[in-house]
PDB file of C-alpha atoms in Angstrom:
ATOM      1  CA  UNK T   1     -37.337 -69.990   8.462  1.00 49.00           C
ATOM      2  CA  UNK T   2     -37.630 -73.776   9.025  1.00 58.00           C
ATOM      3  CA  UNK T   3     -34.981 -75.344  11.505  1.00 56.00           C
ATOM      4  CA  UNK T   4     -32.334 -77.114   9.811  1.00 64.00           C
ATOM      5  CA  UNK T   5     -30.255 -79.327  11.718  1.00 64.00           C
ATOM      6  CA  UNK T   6     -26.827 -79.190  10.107  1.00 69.00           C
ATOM      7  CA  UNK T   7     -27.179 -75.544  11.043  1.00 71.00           C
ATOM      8  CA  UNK T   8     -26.704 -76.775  14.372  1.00 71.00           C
ATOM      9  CA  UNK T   9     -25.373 -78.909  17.092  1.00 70.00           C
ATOM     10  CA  UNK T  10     -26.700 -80.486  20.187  1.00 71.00           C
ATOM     11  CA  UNK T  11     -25.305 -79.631  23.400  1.00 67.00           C
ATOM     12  CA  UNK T  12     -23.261 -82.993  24.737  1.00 66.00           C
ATOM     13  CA  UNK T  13     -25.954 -85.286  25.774  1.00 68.00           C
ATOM     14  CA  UNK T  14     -28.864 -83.591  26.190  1.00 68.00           C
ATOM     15  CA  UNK T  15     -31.511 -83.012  23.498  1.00 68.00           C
ATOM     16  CA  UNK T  16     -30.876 -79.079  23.312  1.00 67.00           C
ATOM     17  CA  UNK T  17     -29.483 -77.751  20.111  1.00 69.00           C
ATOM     18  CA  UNK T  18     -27.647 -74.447  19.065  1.00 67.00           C
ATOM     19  CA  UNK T  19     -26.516 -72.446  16.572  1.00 72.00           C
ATOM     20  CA  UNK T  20     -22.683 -74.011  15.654  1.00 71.00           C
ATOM     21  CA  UNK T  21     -21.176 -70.557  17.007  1.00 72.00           C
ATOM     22  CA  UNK T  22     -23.300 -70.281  20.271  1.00 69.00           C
ATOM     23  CA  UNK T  23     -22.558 -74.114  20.649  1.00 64.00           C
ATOM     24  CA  UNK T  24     -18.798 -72.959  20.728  1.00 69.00           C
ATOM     25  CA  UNK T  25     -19.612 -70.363  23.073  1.00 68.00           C
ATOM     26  CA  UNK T  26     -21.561 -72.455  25.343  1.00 65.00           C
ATOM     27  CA  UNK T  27     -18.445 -74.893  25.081  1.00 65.00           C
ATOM     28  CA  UNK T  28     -16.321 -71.690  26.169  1.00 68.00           C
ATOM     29  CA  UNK T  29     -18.445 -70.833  29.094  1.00 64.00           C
ATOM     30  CA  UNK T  30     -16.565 -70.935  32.799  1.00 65.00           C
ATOM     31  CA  UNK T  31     -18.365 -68.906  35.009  1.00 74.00           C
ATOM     32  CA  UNK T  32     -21.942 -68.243  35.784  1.00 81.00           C
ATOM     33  CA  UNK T  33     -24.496 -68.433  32.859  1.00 85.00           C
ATOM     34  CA  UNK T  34     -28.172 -67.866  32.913  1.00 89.00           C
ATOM     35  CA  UNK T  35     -30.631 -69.922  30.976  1.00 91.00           C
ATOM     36  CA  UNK T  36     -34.122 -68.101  30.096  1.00 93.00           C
ATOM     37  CA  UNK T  37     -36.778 -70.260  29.025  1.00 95.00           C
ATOM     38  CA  UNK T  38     -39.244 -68.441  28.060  1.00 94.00           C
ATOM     39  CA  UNK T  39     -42.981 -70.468  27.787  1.00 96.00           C
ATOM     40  CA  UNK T  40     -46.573 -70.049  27.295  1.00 93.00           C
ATOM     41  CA  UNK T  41     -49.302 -70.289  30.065  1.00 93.00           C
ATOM     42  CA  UNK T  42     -51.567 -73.139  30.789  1.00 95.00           C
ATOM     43  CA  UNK T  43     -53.245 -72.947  26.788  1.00 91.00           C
ATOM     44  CA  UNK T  44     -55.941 -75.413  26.004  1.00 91.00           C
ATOM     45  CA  UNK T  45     -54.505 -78.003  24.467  1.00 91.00           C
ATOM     46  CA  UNK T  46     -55.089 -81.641  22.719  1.00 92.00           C
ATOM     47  CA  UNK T  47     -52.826 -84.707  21.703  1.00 91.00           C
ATOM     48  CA  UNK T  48     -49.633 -81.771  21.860  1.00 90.00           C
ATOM     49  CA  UNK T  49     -50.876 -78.930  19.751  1.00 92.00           C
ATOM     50  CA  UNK T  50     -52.586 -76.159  21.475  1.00 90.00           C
ATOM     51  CA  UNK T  51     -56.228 -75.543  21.076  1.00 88.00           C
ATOM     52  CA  UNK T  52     -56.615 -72.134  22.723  1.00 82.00           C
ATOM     53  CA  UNK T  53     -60.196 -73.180  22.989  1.00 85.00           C
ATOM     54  CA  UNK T  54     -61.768 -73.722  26.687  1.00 87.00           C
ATOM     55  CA  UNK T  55     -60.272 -71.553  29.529  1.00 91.00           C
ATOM     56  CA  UNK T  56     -56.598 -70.855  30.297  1.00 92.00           C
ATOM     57  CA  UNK T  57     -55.175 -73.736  33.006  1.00 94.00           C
ATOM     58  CA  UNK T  58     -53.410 -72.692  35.899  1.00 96.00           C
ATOM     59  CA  UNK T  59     -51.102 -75.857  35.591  1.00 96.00           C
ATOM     60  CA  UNK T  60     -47.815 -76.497  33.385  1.00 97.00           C
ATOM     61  CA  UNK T  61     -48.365 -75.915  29.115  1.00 96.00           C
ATOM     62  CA  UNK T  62     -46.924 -77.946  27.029  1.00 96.00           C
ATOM     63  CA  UNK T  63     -43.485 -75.675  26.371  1.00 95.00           C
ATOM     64  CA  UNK T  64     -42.706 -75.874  30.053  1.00 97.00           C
ATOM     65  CA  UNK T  65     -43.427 -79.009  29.993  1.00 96.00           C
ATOM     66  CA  UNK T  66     -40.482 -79.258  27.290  1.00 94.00           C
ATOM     67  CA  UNK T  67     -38.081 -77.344  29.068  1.00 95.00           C
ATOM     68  CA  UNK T  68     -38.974 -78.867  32.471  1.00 97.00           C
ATOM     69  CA  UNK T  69     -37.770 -82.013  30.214  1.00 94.00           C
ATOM     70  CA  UNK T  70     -34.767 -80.836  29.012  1.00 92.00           C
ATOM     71  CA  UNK T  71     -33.338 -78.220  30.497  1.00 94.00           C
ATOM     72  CA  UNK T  72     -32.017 -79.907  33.723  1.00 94.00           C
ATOM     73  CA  UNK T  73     -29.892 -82.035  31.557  1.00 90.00           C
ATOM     74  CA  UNK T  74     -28.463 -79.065  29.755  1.00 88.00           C
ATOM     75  CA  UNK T  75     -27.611 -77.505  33.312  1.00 90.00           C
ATOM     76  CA  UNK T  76     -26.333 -81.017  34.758  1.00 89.00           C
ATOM     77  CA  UNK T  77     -23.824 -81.070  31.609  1.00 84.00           C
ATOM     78  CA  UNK T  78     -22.602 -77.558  31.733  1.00 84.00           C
ATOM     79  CA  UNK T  79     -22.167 -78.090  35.882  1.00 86.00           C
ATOM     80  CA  UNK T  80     -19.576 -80.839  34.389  1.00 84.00           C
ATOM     81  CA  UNK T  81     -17.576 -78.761  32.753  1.00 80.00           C
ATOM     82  CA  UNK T  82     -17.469 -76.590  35.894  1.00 83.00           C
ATOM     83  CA  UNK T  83     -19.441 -74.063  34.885  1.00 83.00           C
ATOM     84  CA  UNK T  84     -22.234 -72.634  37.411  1.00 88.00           C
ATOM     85  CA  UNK T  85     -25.574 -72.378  35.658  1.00 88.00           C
ATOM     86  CA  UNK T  86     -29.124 -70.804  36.823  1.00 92.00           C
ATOM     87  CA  UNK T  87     -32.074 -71.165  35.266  1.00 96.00           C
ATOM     88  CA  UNK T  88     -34.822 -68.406  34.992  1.00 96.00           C
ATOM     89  CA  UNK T  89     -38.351 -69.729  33.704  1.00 98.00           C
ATOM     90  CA  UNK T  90     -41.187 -66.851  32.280  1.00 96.00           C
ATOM     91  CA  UNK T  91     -44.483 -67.552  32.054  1.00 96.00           C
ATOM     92  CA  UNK T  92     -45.608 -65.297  29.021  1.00 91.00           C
ATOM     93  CA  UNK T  93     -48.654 -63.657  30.420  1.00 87.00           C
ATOM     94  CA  UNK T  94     -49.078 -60.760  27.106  1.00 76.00           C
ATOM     95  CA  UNK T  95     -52.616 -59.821  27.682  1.00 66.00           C
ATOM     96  CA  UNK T  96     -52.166 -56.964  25.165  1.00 65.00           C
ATOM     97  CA  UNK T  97     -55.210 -54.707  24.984  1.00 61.00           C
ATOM     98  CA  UNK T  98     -56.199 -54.559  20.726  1.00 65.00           C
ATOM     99  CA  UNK T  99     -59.639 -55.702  20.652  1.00 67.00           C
ATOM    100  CA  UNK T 100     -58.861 -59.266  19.137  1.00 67.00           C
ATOM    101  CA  UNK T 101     -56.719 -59.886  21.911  1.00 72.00           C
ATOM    102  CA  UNK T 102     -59.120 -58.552  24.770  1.00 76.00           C
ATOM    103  CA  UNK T 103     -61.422 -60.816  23.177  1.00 79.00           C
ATOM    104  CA  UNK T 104     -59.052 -63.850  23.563  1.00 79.00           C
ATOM    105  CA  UNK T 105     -58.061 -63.363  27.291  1.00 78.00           C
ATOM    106  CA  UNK T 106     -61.640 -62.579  28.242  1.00 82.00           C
ATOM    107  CA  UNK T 107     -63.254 -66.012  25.814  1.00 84.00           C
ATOM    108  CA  UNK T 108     -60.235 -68.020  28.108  1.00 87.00           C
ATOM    109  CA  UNK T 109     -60.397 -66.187  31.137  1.00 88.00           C
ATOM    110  CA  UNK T 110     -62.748 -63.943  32.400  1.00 86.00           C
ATOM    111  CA  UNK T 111     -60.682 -60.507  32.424  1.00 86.00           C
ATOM    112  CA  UNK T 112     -57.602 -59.567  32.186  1.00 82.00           C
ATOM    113  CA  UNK T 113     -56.778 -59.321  35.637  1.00 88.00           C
ATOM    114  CA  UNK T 114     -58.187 -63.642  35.652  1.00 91.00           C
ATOM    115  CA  UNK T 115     -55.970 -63.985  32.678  1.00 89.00           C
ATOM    116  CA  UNK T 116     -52.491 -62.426  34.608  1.00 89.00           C
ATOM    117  CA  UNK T 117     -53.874 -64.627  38.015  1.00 93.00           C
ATOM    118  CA  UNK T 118     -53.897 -67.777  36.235  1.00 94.00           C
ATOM    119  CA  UNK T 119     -50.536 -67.244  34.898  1.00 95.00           C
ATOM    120  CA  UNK T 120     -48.775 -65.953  38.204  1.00 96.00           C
ATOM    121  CA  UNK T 121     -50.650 -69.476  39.151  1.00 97.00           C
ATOM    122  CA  UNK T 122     -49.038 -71.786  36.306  1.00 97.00           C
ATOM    123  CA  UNK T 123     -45.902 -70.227  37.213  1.00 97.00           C
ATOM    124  CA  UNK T 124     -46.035 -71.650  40.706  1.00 97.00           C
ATOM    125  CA  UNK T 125     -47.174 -74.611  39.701  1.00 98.00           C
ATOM    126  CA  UNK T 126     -44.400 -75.126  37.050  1.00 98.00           C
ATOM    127  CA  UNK T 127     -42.355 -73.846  40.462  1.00 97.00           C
ATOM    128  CA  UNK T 128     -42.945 -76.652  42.051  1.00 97.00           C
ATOM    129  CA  UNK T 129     -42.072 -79.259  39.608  1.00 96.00           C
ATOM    130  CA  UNK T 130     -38.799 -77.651  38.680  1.00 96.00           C
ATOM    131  CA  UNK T 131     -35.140 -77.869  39.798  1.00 93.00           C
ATOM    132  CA  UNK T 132     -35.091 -76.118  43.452  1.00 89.00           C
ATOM    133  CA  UNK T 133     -33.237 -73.329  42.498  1.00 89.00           C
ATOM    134  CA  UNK T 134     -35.074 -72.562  39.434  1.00 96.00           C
ATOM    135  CA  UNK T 135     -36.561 -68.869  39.759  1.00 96.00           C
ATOM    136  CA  UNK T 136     -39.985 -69.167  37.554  1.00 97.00           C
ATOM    137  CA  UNK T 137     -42.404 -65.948  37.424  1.00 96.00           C
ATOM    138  CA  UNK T 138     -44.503 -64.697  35.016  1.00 94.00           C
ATOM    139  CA  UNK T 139     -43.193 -61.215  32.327  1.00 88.00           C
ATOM    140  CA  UNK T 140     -44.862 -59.201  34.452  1.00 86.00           C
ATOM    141  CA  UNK T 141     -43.458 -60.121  38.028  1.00 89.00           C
ATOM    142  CA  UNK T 142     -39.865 -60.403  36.816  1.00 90.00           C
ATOM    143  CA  UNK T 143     -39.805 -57.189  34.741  1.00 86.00           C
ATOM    144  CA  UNK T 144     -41.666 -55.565  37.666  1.00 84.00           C
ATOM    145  CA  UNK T 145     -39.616 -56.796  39.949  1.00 88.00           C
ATOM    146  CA  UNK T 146     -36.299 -54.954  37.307  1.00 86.00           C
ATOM    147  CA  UNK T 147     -38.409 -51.694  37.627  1.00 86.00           C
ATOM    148  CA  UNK T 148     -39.711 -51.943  34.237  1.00 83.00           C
ATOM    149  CA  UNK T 149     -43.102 -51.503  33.442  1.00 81.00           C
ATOM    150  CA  UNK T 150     -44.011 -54.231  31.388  1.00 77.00           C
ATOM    151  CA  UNK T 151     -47.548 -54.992  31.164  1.00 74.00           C
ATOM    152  CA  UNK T 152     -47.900 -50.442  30.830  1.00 78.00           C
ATOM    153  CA  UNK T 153     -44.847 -50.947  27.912  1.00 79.00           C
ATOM    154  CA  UNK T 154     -47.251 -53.787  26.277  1.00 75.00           C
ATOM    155  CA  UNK T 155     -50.661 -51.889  26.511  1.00 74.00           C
ATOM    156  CA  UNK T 156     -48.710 -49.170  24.400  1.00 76.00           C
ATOM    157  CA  UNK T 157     -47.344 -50.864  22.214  1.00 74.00           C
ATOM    158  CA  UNK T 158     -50.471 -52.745  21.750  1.00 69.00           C
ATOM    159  CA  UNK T 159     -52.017 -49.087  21.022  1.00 70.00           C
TER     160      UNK T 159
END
């Protein structure tokens, strides 16, 4: 389904759209929201379009770079309106085990556990170059962290 703007609105000054009824909502909003970006790791990339050739970076990919570009301003607007907003940044680190996938992680990193280290890795890096109070980790850590096993959850799922 392509994205349609007149389907939606963006949020006052910033360059972040929604849907014309969560646009309402967000509007609405007076206590404490949560905004979850969710964004790839480090992928290969060239002039904006990722590769996924070469190995996985440890730095910040290009949809964190987005967010890291536009989020702020979303969370600067809502604090206008009064309303106290957190942001929660995950590094996608889905090193499901099907054997095209094992292939993938292992052709841009050498093993799966290389793959999840150079994620935890862009997550601190996109750590440091975000809002102070941002809390960035990786699926894995967060999830972990709830009690759920994610990575075990994936592997099944992946079987």
């Amino acid at each position: 389904m392509a994205f349609n703007r007149k389907d939606y609105r963006a949020f006052a000054g910033t360059e972040i759209y929604f849907s014309k009824n969560d646009h309402r909502k967000m509007e609405r909003a007076r206590d404490n929201v949560t905004l979850v970006s969710t964004v790839c790791p480090d992928y290969p990339h060239d002039d904006g379009k990722y590769t996924f050739t070469g190995e996985l970076g440890t730095g910040i990919s290009l949809t964190a770079h987005s967010h890291l570009n536009r989020v702020p301003r979303l969370i600067e607007k809502l604090q206008e309106q009064g309303v106290e907003a957190n942001w929660l940044i995950l590094v996608a680190d889905l090193p499901e085990l099907t054997s095209k996938q094992t292939e993938f992680y292992t052709r841009v990193a050498s093993s799966k556990d290389d793959y999840i280290a150079r994620c935890e890795s862009s997550a601190a890096t996109i750590k440091a170059e975000a809002p102070q109070a941002t809390e960035v980790k990786t699926f894995s850590s967060w999830y972990g962290k709830q009690g759920v096993p994610y990575l075990e959850m994936q592997e099944e799922v992946a079987e």
